[in-house]
mmCIF file of C-alpha atoms and ligand atoms in Angstrom:
data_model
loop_
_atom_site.group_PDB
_atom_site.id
_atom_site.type_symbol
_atom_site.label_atom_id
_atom_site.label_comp_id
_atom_site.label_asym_id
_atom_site.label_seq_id
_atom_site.Cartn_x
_atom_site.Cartn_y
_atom_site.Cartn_z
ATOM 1 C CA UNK Y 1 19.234 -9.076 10.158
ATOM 2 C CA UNK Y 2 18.235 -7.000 12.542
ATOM 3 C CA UNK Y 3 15.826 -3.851 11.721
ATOM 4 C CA UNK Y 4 15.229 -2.289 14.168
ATOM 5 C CA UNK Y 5 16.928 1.114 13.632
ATOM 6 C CA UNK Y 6 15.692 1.122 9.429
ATOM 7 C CA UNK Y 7 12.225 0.957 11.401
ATOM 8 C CA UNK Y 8 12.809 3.795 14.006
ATOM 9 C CA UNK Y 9 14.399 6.164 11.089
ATOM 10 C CA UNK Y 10 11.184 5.091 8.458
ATOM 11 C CA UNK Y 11 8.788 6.014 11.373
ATOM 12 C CA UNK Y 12 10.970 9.334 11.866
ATOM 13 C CA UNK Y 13 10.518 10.137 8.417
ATOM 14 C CA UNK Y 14 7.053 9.575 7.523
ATOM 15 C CA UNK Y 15 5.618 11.625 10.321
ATOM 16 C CA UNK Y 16 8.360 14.517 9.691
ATOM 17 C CA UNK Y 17 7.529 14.160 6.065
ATOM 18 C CA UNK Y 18 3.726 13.841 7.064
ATOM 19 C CA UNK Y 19 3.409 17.297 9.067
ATOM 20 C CA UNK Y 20 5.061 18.865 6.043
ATOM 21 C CA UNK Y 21 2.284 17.813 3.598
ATOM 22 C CA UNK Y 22 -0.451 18.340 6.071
ATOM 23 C CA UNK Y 23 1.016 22.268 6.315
ATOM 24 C CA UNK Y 24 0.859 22.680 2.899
ATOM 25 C CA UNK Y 25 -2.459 21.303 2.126
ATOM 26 C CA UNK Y 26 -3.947 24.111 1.399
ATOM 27 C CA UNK Y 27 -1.788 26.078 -0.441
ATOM 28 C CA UNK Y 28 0.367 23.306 -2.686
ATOM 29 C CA UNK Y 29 0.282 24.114 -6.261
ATOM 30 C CA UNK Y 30 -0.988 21.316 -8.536
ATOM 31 C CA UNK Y 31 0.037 20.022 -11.718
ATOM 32 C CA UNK Y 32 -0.468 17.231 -13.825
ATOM 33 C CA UNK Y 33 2.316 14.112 -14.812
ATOM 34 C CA UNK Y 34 2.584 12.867 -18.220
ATOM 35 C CA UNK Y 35 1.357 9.809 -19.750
ATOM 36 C CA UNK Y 36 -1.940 10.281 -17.658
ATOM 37 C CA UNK Y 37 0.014 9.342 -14.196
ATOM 38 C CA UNK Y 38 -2.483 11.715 -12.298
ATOM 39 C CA UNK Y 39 -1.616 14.475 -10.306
ATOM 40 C CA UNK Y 40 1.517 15.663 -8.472
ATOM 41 C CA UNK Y 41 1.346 18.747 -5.779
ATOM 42 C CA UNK Y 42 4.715 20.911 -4.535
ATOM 43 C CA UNK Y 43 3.722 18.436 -1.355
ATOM 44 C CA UNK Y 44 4.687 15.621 -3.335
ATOM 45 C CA UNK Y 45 7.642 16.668 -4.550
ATOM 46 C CA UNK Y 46 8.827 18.373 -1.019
ATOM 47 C CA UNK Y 47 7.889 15.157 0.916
ATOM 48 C CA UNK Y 48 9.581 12.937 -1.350
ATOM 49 C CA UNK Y 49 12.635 14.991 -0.973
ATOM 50 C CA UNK Y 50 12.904 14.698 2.989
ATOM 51 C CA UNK Y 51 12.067 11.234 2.581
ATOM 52 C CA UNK Y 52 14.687 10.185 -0.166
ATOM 53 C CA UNK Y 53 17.584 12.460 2.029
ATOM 54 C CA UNK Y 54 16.780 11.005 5.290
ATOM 55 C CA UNK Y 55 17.124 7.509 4.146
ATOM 56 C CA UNK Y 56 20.141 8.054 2.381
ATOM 57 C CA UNK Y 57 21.806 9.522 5.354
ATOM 58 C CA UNK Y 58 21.544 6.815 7.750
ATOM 59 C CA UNK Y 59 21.490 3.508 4.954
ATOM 60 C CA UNK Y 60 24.064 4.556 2.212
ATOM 61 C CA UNK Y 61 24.504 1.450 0.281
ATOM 62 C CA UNK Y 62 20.721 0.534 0.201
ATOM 63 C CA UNK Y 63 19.054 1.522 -3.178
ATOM 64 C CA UNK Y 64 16.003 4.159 -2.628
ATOM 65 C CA UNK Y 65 13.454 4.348 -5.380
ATOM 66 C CA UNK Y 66 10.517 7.557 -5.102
ATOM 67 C CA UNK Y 67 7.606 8.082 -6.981
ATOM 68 C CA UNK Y 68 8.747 11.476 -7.788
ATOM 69 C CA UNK Y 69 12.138 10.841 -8.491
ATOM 70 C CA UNK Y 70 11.872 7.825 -10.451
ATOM 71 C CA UNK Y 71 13.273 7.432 -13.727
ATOM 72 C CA UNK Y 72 11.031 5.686 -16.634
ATOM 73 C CA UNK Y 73 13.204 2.726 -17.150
ATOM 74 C CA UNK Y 74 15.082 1.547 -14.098
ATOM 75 C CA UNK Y 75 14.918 -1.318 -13.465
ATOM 76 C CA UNK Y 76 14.249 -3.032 -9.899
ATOM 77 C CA UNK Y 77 16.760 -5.206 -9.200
ATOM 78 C CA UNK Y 78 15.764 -9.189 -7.617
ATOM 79 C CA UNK Y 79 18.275 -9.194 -5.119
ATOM 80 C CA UNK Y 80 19.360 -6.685 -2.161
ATOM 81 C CA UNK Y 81 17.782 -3.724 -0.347
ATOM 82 C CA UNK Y 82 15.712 -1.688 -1.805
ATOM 83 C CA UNK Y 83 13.293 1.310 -0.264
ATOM 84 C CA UNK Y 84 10.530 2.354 -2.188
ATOM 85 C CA UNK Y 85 8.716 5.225 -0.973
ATOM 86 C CA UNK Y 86 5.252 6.880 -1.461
ATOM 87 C CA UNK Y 87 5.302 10.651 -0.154
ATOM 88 C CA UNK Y 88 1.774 10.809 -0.667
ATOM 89 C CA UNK Y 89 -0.781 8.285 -1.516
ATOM 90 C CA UNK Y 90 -4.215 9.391 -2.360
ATOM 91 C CA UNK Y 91 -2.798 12.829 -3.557
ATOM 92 C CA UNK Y 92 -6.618 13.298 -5.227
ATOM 93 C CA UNK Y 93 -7.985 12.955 -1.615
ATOM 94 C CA UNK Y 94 -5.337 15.321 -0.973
ATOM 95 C CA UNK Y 95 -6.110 17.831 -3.286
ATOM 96 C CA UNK Y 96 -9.790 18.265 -2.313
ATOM 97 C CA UNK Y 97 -9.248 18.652 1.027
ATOM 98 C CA UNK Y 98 -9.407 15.124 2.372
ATOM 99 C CA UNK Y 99 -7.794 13.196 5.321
ATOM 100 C CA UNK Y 100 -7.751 9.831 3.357
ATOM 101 C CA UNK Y 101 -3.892 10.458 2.128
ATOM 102 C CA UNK Y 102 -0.713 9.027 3.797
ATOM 103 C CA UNK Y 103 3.062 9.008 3.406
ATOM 104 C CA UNK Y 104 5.066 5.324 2.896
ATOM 105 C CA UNK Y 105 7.431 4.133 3.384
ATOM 106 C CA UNK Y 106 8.744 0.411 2.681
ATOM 107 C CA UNK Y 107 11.493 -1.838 2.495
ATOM 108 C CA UNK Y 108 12.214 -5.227 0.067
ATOM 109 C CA UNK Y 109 14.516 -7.682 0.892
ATOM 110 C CA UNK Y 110 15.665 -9.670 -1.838
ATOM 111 C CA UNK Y 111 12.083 -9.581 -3.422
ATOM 112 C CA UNK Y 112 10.418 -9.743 -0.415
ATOM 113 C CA UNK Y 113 8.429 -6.437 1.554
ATOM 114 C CA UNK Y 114 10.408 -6.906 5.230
ATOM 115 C CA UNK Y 115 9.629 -3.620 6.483
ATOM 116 C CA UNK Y 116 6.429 -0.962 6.084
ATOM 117 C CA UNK Y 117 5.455 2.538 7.841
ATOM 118 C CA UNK Y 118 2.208 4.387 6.858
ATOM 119 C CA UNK Y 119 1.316 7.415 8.447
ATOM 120 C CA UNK Y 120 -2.001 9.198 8.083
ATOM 121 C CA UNK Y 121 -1.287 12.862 8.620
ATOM 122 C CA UNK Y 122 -4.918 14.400 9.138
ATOM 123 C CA UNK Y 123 -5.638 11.421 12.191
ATOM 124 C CA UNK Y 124 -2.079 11.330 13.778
ATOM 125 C CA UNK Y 125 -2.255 7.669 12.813
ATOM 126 C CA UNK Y 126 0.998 5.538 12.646
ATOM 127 C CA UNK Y 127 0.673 1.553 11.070
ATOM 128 C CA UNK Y 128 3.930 -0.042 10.736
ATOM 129 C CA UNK Y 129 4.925 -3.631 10.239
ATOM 130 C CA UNK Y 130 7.846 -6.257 10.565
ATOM 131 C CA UNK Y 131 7.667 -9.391 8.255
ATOM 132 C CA UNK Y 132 9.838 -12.071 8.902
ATOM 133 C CA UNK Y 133 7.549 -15.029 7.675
ATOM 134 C CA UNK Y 134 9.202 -17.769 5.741
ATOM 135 C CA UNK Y 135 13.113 -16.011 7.047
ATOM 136 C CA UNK Y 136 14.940 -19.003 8.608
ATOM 137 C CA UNK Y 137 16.992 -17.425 11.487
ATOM 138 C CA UNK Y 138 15.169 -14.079 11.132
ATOM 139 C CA UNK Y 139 16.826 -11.961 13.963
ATOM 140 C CA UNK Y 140 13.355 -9.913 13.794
ATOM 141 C CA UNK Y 141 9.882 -11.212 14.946
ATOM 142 C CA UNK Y 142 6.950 -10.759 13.067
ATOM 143 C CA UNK Y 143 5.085 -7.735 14.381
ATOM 144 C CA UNK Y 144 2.515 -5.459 13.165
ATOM 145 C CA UNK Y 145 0.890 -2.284 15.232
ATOM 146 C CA UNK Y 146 -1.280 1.175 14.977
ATOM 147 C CA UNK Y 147 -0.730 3.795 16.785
ATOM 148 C CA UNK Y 148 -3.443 6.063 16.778
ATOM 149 C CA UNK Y 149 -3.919 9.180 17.837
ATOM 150 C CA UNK Y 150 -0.027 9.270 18.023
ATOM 151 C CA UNK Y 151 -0.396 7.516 21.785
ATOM 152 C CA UNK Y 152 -2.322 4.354 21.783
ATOM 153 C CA UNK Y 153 -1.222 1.555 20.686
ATOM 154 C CA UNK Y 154 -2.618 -0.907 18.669
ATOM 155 C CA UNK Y 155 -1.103 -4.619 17.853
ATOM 156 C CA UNK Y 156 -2.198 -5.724 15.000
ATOM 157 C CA UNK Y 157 -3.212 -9.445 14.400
ATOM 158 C CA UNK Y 158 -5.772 -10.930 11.789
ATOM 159 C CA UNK Y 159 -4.710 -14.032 11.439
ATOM 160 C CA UNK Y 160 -7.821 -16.420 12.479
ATOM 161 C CA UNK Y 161 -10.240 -13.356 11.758
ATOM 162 C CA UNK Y 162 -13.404 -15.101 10.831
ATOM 163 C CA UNK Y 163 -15.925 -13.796 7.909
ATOM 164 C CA UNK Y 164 -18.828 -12.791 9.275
ATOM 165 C CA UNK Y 165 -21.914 -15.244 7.479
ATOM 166 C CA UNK Y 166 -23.003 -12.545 5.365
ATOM 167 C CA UNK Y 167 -20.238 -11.971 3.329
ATOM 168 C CA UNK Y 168 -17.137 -9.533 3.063
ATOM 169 C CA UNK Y 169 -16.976 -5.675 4.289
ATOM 170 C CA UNK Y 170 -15.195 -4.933 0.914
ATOM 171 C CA UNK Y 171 -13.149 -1.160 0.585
ATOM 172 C CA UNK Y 172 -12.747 0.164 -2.882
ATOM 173 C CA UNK Y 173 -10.816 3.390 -4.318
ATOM 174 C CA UNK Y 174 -13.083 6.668 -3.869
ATOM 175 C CA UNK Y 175 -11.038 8.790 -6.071
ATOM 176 C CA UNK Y 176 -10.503 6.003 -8.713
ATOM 177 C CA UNK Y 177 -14.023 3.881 -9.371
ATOM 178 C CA UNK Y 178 -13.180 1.404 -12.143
ATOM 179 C CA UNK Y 179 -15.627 -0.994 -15.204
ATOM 180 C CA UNK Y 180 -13.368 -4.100 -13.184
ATOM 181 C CA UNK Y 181 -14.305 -3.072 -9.588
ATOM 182 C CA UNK Y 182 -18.208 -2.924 -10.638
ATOM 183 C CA UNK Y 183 -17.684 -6.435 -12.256
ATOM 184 C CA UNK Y 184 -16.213 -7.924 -9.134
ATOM 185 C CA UNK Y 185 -18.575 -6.183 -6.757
ATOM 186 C CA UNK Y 186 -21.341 -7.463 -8.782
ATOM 187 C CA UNK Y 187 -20.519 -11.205 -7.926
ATOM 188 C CA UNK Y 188 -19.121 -10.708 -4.566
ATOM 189 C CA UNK Y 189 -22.290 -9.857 -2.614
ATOM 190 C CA UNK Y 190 -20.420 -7.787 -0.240
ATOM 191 C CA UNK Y 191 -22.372 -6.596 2.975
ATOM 192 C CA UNK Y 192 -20.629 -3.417 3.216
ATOM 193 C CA UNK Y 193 -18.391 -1.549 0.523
ATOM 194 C CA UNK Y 194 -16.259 1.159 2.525
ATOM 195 C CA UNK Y 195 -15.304 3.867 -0.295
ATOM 196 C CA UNK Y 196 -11.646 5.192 0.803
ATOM 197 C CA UNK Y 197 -8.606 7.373 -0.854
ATOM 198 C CA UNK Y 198 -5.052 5.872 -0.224
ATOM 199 C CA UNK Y 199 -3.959 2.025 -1.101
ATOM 200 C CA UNK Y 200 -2.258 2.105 2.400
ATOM 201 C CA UNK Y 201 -5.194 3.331 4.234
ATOM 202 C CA UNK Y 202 -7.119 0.520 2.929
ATOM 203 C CA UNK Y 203 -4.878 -2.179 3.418
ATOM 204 C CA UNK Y 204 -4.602 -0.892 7.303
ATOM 205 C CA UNK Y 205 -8.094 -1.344 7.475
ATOM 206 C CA UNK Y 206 -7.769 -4.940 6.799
ATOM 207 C CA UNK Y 207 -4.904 -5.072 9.053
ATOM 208 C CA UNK Y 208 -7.102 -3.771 11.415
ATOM 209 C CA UNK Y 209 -10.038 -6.363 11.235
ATOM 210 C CA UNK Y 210 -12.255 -3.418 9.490
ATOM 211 C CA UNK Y 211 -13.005 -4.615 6.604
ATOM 212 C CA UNK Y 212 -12.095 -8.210 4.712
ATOM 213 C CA UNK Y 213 -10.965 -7.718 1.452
ATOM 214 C CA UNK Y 214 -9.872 -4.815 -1.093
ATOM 215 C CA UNK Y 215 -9.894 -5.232 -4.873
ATOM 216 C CA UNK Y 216 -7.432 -2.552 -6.873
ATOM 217 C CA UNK Y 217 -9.198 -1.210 -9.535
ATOM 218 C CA UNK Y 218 -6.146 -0.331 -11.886
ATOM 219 C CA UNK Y 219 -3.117 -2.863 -13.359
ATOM 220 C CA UNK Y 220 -0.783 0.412 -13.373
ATOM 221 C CA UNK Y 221 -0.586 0.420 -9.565
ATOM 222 C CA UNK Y 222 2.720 0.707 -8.979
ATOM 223 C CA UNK Y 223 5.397 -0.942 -6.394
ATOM 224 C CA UNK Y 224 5.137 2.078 -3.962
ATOM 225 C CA UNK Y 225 1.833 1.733 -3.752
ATOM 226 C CA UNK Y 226 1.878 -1.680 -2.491
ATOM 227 C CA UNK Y 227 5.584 -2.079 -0.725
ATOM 228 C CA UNK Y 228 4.765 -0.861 2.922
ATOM 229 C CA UNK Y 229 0.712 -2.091 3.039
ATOM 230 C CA UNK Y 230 2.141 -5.316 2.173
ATOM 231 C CA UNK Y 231 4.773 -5.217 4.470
ATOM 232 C CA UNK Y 232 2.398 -4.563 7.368
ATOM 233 C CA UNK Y 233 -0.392 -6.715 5.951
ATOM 234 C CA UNK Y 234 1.682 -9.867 5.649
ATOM 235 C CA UNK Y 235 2.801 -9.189 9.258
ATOM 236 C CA UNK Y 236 -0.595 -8.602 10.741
ATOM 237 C CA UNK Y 237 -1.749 -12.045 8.975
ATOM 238 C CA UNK Y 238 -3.421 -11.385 6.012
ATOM 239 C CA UNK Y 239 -2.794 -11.771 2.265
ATOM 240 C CA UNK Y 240 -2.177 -9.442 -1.134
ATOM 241 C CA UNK Y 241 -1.891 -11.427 -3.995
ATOM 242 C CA UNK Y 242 -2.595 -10.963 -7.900
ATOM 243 C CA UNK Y 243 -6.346 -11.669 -8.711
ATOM 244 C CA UNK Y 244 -4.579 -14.802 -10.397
ATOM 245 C CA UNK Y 245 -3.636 -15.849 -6.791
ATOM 246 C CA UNK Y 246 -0.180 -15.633 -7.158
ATOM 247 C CA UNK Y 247 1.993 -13.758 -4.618
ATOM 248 C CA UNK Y 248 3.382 -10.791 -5.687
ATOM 249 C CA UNK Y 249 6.861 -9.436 -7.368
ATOM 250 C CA UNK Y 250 8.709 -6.912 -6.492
ATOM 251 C CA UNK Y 251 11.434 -7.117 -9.005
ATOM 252 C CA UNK Y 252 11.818 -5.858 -12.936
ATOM 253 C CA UNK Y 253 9.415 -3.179 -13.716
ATOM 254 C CA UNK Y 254 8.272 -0.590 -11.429
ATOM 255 C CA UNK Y 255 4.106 -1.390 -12.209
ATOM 256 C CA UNK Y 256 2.750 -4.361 -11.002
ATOM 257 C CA UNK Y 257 0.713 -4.570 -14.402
ATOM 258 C CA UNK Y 258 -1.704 -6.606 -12.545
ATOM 259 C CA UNK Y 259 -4.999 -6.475 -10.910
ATOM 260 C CA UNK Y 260 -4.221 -7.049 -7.037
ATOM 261 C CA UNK Y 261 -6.200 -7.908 -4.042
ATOM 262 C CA UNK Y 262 -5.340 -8.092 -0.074
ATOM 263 C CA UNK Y 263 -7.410 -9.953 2.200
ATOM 264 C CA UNK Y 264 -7.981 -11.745 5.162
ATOM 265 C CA UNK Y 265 -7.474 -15.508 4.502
ATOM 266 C CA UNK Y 266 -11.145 -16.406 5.535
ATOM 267 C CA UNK Y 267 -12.019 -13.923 3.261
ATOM 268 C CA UNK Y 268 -9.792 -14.897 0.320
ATOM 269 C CA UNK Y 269 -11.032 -18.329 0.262
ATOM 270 C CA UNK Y 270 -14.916 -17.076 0.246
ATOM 271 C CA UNK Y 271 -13.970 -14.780 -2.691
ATOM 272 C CA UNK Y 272 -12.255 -17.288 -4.581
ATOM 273 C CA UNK Y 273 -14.704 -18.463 -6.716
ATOM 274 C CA UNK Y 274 -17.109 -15.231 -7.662
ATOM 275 C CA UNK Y 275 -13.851 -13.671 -8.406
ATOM 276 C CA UNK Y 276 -12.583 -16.489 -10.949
ATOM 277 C CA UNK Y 277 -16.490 -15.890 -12.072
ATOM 278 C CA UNK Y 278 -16.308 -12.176 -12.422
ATOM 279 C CA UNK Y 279 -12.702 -12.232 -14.483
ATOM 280 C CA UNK Y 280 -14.167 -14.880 -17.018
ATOM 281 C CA UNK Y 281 -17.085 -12.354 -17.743
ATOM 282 C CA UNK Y 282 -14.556 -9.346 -17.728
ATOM 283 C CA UNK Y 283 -12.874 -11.446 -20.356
ATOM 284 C CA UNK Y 284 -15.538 -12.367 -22.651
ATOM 285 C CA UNK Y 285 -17.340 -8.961 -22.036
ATOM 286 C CA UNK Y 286 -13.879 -7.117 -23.569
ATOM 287 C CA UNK Y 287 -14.006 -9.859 -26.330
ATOM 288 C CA UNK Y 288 -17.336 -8.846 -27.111
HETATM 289 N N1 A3P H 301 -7.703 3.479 -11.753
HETATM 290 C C1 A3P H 301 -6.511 4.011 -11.442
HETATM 291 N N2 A3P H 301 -5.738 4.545 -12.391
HETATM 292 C C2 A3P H 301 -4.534 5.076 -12.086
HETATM 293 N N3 A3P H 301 -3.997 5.094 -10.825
HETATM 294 C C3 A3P H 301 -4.720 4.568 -9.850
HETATM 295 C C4 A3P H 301 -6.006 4.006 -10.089
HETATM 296 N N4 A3P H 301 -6.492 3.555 -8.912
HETATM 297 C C5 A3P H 301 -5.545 3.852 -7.989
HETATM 298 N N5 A3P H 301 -4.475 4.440 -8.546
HETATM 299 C C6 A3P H 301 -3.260 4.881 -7.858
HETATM 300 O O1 A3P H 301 -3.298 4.376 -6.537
HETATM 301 C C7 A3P H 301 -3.078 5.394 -5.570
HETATM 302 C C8 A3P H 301 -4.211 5.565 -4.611
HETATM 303 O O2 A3P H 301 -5.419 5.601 -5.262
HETATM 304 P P1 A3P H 301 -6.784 5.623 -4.494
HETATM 305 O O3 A3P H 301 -6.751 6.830 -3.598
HETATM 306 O O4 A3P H 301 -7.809 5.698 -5.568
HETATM 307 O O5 A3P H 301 -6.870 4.347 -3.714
HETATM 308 C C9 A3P H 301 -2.835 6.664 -6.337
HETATM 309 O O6 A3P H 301 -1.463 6.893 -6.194
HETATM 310 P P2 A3P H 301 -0.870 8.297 -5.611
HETATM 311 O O7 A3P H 301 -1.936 8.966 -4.842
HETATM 312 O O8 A3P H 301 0.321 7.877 -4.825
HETATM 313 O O9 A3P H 301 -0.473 9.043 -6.833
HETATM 314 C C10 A3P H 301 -3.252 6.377 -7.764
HETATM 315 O O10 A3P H 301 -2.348 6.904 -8.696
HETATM 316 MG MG1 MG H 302 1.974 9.268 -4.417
#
C-alpha cells in the first residue's frame, strides 16, 4: 500500500477547493440544515462538489462520503476504502468573516484514518499526515508536516512533548461553547484555554506542540469532522480517543455519538483523572 499519489491528489484538492471558498466568502448565500445540523453556505455545497468529483476521477472503486452529499442512513462500511470529506469546517467562523475554517480531506482504511489533508484557506496553511502505525509491512512511513505560508515546511512530531508543570494549554470550540466543556474546564486547571473555529484547526495545533489537549463539546460530531485531524494527529504522535479512553470507530453510523478528546500523551495521562472526575459530576448533575 503505497499512498503516495491519494496524498498528492487530496492536497490538490483541498487547496483548489480552498481558494474557491475563500472567493466566495463574502458573497455565499446562507441557509440553514434540518434537524438543527447548523448552517450550510453555496461554499459548502460548491466545495464539496470539486472535492467529491476530483476524488472520484482518479480512485473509482474507493467509496467517497461528503457532508453535503450524505444520505441520512448509509451506513459506513468496516472494511475497505473509504474518503470522507469536510469542504468546510467551522462554516460559523466562516460566515462571520473568520479565518478559523478549513477544507478536509481524509482517508480510512479498513477502520483505520491512513491518510489526512487540512488546508486553512485565509493563512495558506497546508497540514497533512501519513499513518502507518500498527500496519505490518506498511509500504508508507509514518509522516506528518505543515506547510505554512504555502512554502515552509514544517515536520510535525509530538511524540515525547512534555507538559509544561502548570498544566495543559487546552483549545475549545469558539463558535460552539458547551454545559460539558465548562464542566471539564472546571477540573482541568488549564493554564491557557485557546478559543478556535474548525475541529481540524485545533487538532493541528496539537500536532503542532501549541497547545496539549482539546475536549469536543458535542456527541453529534460527526466522522468528517474527525477523519483527516486524526489521520495527521496519530501520525504526528499524539492521541484522539473517546472521553471513555477508547480509540475511536470509524465504522456504522456516520456520528461518533460520543464526547471525544485528542491530546498529547503527556497530556492525556495528566487529564486522566479530573476528567473521570468531571464526567461523574456531569452524570449526577443531569440525574439531578
Ligand atoms: N456543540 C455542537 N453542536 C453541533 N455541532 C458542533 C458542536 N460543536 C462542534 N460542532 C461541529 O463541529 C464543527 C466545527 O465546530 P467548531 O468550529 O465549533 O469547532 C462544525 O462542523 P462544520 O463547520 O463542518 O459544519 C460543527 O457542526
Ligand atoms: Mg462542514
Amino acid at each position: 500500500m503505497n499512498l503516495k499519489k491519494e496524498l498528492s491528489v487530496a492536497k490538490e484538492l483541498a487547496k483548489e477547493a480552498g481558494k474557491v471558498i475563500l472567493n466566495l466568502q463574502n458573497t455565499t448565500k446562507v441557509s440553514f440544515k434540518a434537524n438543527g445540523e447548523g448552517p450550510v453556505t453555496e461554499a459548502d455545497l460548491e466545495a464539496d462538489k470539486i472535492i467529491y468529483k476530483g476524488l472520484k476521477k482518479v480512485f473509482q472503486d474507493d467509496q467517497i462520503i461528503t457532508e453535503e452529499s450524505y444520505l441520512t442512513g448509509t451506513v459506513i462500511p468496516k472494511k475497505g476504502r473509504l474518503w470522507l470529506i469536510d469542504p468546510i469546517d467551522g462554516t460559523s467562523d466562516y460566515i462571520r468573516g473568520g479565518s478559523d475554517f478549513a477544507c478536509m480531506i481524509g482517508l480510512i482504511i479498513d477502520g483505520i484514518p491512513r491518510l489526512g489533508v487540512i488546508f486553512q484557506p485565509k493563512t495558506n496553511s497546508l497540514w497533512w499526515g501519513l499513518n502507518a502505525r500498527g500496519l505490518s509491512n506498511a509500504q508508507f512511513k509514518t509522516q506528518a508536516q505543515k506547510i505554512a505560508a504555502g512554502s515552509e515546511i514544517i515536520d510535525l512530531n509530538i511524540e515525547n512533548k512534555e507538559l509544561k508543570n502548570q498544566g495543559p494549554i487546552v483549545a475549545v470550540s469558539k463558535s460552539h461553547p458547551t454545559i460539558f466543556i465548562d464542566f471539564v474546564m472546571h477540573e482541568l486547571k488549564a493554564t491557557k484555554v485557546i478559543k478556535k473555529g474548525s475541529v481540524g484547526l485545533k487538532i493541528a495545533l496539537i500536532a503542532e506542540g501549541k497547545a496539549d489537549f482539546y475536549l469536543i463539546g458535542t456527541r453529534k460530531i460527526k466522522l468528517w469532522d474527525t477523519c483527516a485531524p486524526a489521520a495527521i494527529l496519530l501520525a504526528a504522535g499524539g492521541v484522539i480517543k473517546t472521553v471513555f479512553g477508547e480509540n475511536l470507530e470509524f465504522s456504522n453510523e456516520v456520528s461518533h455519538g460520543v464526547h471525544i478528546y485528542a491530546s498529547t500523551r503527556s497530556c492525556e495521562a495528566f487529564v486522566k483523572a479530573p476528567l473521570e472526575a468531571a464526567i461523574a459530576q456531569w452524570k449526577k448533575a443531569k440525574k439531578g
